[in-house]
mmCIF file of C-alpha atoms in Angstrom:
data_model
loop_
_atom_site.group_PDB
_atom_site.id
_atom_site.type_symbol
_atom_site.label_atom_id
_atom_site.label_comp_id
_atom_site.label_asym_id
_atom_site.label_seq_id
_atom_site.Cartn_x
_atom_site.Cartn_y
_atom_site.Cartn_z
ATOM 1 C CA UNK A 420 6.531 -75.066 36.824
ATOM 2 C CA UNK A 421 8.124 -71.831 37.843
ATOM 3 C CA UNK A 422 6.084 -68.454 36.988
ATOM 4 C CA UNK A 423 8.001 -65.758 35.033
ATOM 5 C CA UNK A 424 8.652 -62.590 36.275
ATOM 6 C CA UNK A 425 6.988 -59.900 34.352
ATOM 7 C CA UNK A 426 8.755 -56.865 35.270
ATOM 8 C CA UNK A 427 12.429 -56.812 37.266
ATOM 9 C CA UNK A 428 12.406 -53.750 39.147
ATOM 10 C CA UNK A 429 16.302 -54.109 39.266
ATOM 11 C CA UNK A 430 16.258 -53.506 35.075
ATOM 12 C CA UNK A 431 13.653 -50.537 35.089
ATOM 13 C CA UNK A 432 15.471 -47.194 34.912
ATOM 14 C CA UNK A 433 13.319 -44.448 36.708
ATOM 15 C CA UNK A 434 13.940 -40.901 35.523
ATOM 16 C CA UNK A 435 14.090 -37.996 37.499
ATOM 17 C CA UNK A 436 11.110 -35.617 37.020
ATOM 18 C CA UNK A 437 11.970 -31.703 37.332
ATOM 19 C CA UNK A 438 9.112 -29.698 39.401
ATOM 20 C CA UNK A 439 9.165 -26.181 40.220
ATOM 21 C CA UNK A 440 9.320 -24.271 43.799
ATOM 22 C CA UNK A 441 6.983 -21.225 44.539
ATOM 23 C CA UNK A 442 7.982 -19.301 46.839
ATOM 24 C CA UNK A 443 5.447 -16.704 48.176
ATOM 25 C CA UNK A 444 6.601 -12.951 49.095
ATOM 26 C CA UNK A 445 3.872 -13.003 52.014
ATOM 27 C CA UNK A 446 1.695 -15.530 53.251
ATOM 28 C CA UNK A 447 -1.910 -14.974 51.566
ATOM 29 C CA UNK A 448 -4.826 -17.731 51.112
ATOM 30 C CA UNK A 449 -5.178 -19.978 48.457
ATOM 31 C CA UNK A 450 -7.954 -18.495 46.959
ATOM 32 C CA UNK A 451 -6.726 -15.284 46.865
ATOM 33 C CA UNK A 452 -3.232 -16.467 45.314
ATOM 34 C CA UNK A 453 -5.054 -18.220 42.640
ATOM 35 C CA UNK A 454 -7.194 -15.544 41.969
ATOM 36 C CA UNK A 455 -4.502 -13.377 41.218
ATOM 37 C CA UNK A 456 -2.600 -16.102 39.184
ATOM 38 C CA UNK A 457 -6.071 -16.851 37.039
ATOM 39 C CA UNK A 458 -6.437 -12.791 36.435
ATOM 40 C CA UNK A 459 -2.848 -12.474 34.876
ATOM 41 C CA UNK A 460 -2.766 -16.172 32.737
ATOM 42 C CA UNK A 461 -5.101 -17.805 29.672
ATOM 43 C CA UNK A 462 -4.467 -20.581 32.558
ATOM 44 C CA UNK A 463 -7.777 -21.120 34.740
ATOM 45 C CA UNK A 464 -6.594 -22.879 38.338
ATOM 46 C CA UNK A 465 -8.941 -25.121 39.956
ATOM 47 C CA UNK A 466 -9.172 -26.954 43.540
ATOM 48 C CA UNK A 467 -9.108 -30.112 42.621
ATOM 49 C CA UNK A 468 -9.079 -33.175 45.190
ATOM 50 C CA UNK A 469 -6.318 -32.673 47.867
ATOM 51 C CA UNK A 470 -3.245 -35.253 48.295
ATOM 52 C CA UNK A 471 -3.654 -37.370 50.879
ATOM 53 C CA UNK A 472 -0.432 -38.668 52.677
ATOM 54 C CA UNK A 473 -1.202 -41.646 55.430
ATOM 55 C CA UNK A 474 1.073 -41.325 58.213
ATOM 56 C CA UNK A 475 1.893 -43.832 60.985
ATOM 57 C CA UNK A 476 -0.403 -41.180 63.367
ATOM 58 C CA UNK A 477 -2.003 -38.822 60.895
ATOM 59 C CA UNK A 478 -3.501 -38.176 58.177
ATOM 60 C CA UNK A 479 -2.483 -35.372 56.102
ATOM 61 C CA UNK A 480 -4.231 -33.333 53.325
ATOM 62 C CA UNK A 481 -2.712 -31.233 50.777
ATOM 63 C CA UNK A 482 -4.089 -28.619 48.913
ATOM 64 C CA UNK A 483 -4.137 -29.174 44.889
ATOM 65 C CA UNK A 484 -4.823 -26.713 42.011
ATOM 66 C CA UNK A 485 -4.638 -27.661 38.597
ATOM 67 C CA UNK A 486 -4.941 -26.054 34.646
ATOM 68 C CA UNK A 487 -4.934 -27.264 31.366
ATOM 69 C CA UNK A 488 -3.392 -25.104 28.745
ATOM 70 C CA UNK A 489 -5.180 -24.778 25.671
ATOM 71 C CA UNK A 490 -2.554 -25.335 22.873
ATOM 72 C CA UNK A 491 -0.537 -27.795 23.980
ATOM 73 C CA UNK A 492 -2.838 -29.950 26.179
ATOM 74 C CA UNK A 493 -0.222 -29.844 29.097
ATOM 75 C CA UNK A 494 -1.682 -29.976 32.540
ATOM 76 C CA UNK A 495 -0.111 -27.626 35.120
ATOM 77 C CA UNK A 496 -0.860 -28.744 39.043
ATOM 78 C CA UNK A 497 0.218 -26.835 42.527
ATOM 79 C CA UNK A 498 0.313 -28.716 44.973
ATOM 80 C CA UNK A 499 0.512 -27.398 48.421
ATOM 81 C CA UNK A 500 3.870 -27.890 50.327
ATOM 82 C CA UNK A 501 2.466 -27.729 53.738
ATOM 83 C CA UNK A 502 -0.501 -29.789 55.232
ATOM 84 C CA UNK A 503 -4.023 -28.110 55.302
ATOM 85 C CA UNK A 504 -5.109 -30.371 58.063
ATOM 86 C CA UNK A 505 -4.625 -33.348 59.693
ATOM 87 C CA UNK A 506 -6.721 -36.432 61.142
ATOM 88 C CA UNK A 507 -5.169 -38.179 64.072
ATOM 89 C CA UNK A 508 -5.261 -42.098 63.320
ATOM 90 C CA UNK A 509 -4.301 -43.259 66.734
ATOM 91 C CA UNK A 510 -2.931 -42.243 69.892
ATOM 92 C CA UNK A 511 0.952 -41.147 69.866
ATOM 93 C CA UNK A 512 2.414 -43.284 72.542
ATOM 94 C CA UNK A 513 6.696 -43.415 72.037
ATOM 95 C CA UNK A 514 8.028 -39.776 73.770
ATOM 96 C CA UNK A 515 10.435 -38.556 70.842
ATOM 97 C CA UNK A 516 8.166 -39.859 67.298
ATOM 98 C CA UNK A 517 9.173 -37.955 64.757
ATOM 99 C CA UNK A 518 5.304 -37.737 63.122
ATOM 100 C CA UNK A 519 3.695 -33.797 64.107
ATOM 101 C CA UNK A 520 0.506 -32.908 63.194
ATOM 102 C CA UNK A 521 1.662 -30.600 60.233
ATOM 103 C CA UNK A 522 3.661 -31.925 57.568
ATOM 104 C CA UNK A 523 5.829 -30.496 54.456
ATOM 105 C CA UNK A 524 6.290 -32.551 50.979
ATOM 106 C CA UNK A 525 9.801 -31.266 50.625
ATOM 107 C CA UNK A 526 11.028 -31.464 54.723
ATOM 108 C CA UNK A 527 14.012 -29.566 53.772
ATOM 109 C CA UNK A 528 11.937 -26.310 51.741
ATOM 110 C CA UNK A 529 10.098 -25.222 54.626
ATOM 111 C CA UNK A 530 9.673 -21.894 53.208
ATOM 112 C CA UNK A 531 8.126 -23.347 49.718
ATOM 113 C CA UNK A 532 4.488 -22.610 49.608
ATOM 114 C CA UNK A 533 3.670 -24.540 46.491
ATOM 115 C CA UNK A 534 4.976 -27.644 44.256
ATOM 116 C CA UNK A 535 4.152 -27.169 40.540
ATOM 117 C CA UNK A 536 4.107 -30.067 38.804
ATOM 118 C CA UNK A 537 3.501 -30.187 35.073
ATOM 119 C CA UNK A 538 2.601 -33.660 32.885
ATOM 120 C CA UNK A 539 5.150 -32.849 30.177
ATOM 121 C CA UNK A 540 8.154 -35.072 30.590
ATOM 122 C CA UNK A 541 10.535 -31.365 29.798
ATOM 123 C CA UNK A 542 8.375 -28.828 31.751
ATOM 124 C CA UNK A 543 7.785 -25.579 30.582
ATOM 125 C CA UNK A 544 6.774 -23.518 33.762
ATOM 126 C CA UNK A 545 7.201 -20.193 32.070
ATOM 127 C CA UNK A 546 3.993 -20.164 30.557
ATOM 128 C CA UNK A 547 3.016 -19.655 33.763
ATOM 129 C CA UNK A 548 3.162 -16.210 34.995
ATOM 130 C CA UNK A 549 3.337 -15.087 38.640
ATOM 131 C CA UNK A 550 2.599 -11.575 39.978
ATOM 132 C CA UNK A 551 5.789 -10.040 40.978
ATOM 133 C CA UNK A 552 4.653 -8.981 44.395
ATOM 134 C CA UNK A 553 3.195 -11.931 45.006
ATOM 135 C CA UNK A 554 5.890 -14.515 44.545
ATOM 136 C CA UNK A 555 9.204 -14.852 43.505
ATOM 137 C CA UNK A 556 10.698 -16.301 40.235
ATOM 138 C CA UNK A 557 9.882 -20.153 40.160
ATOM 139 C CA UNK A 558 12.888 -22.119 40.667
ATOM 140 C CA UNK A 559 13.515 -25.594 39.025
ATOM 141 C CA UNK A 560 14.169 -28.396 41.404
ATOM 142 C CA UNK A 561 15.087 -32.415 40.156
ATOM 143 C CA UNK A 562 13.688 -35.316 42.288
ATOM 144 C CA UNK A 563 15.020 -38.486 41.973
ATOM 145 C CA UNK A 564 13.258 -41.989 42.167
ATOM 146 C CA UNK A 565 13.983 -42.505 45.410
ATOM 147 C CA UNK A 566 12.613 -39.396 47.107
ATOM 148 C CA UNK A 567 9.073 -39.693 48.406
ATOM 149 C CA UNK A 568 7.587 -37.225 46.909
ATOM 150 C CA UNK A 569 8.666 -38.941 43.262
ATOM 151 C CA UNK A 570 6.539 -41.499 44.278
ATOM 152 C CA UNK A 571 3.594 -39.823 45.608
ATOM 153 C CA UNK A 572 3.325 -37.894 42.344
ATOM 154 C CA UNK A 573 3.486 -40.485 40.594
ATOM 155 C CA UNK A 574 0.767 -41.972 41.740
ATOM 156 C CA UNK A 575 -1.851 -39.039 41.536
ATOM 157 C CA UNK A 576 -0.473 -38.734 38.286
#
């Protein structure tokens, strides 16, 4: 007797999720940032508990800061595009691995400080206001199922 398949992952359709990019206008600490962003929105940011992406060598952490607005029950979450810190797993033996001890979310946005990432299926990220000296106007960016970071938000999702 043969078992049926449940689920063929061939027939599910993934959709693409649309996050935002924050880019900063000068590099200032979290804390600081947030601060700011809490002052000027009915939004109140919180450190929540950071991403963790297991490498082959390291261990990265990622910074996370999350809201609830009040009306709609949406929750808002930055995420930090660059590694806080990293624990070394094991010993880096092969001369040209491509595995550093910092690592970004989006490889190619190097200059992104922060992923925003909101639970609504159509985002809204203008409820969200940013000082104007402190960053510049969020910019909408699609990922598709396949990227990486679709699936890693996903999954702290």
């Amino acid at each position: 007797m043969e078992i049926q398949k449940l689920y063929d992952l061939d027939d599910i359709e993934f959709e693409d999720i649309t996050i935002a990019l924050v880019r900063l206008v000068k590099h200032i600490p979290d804390h600081e940032f947030f601060f700011k962003i809490n002052q000027i929105n009915d939004l109140k940011f919180s450190r929540i508990k950071d991403l963790v992406y297991h490498g082959s060598y390291y261990d990265f952490y990622f910074p996370r800061f999350e809201a609830y607005h009040k009306y709609t029950k949406t929750c808002f979450t930055f995420i930090s595009n660059k590694s806080s810190e990293s624990n070394q797993k094991k010993l880096q033996t092969e001369l040209f691995a491509e595995e550093e001890n910092i690592k970004f979310l989006l490889n190619n946005h190097p200059e992104v400080e922060y992923i925003l990432h909101s639970s609504e299926q159509f985002p809204d990220f203008s409820v969200i206001l940013l000082a104007e000296n402190l960053a510049f106007p969020i910019q909408d960016y699609n990922l598709s199922s396949e990227e990486e970071l679709y699936q890693i938000i996903q999954y702290y999702e």
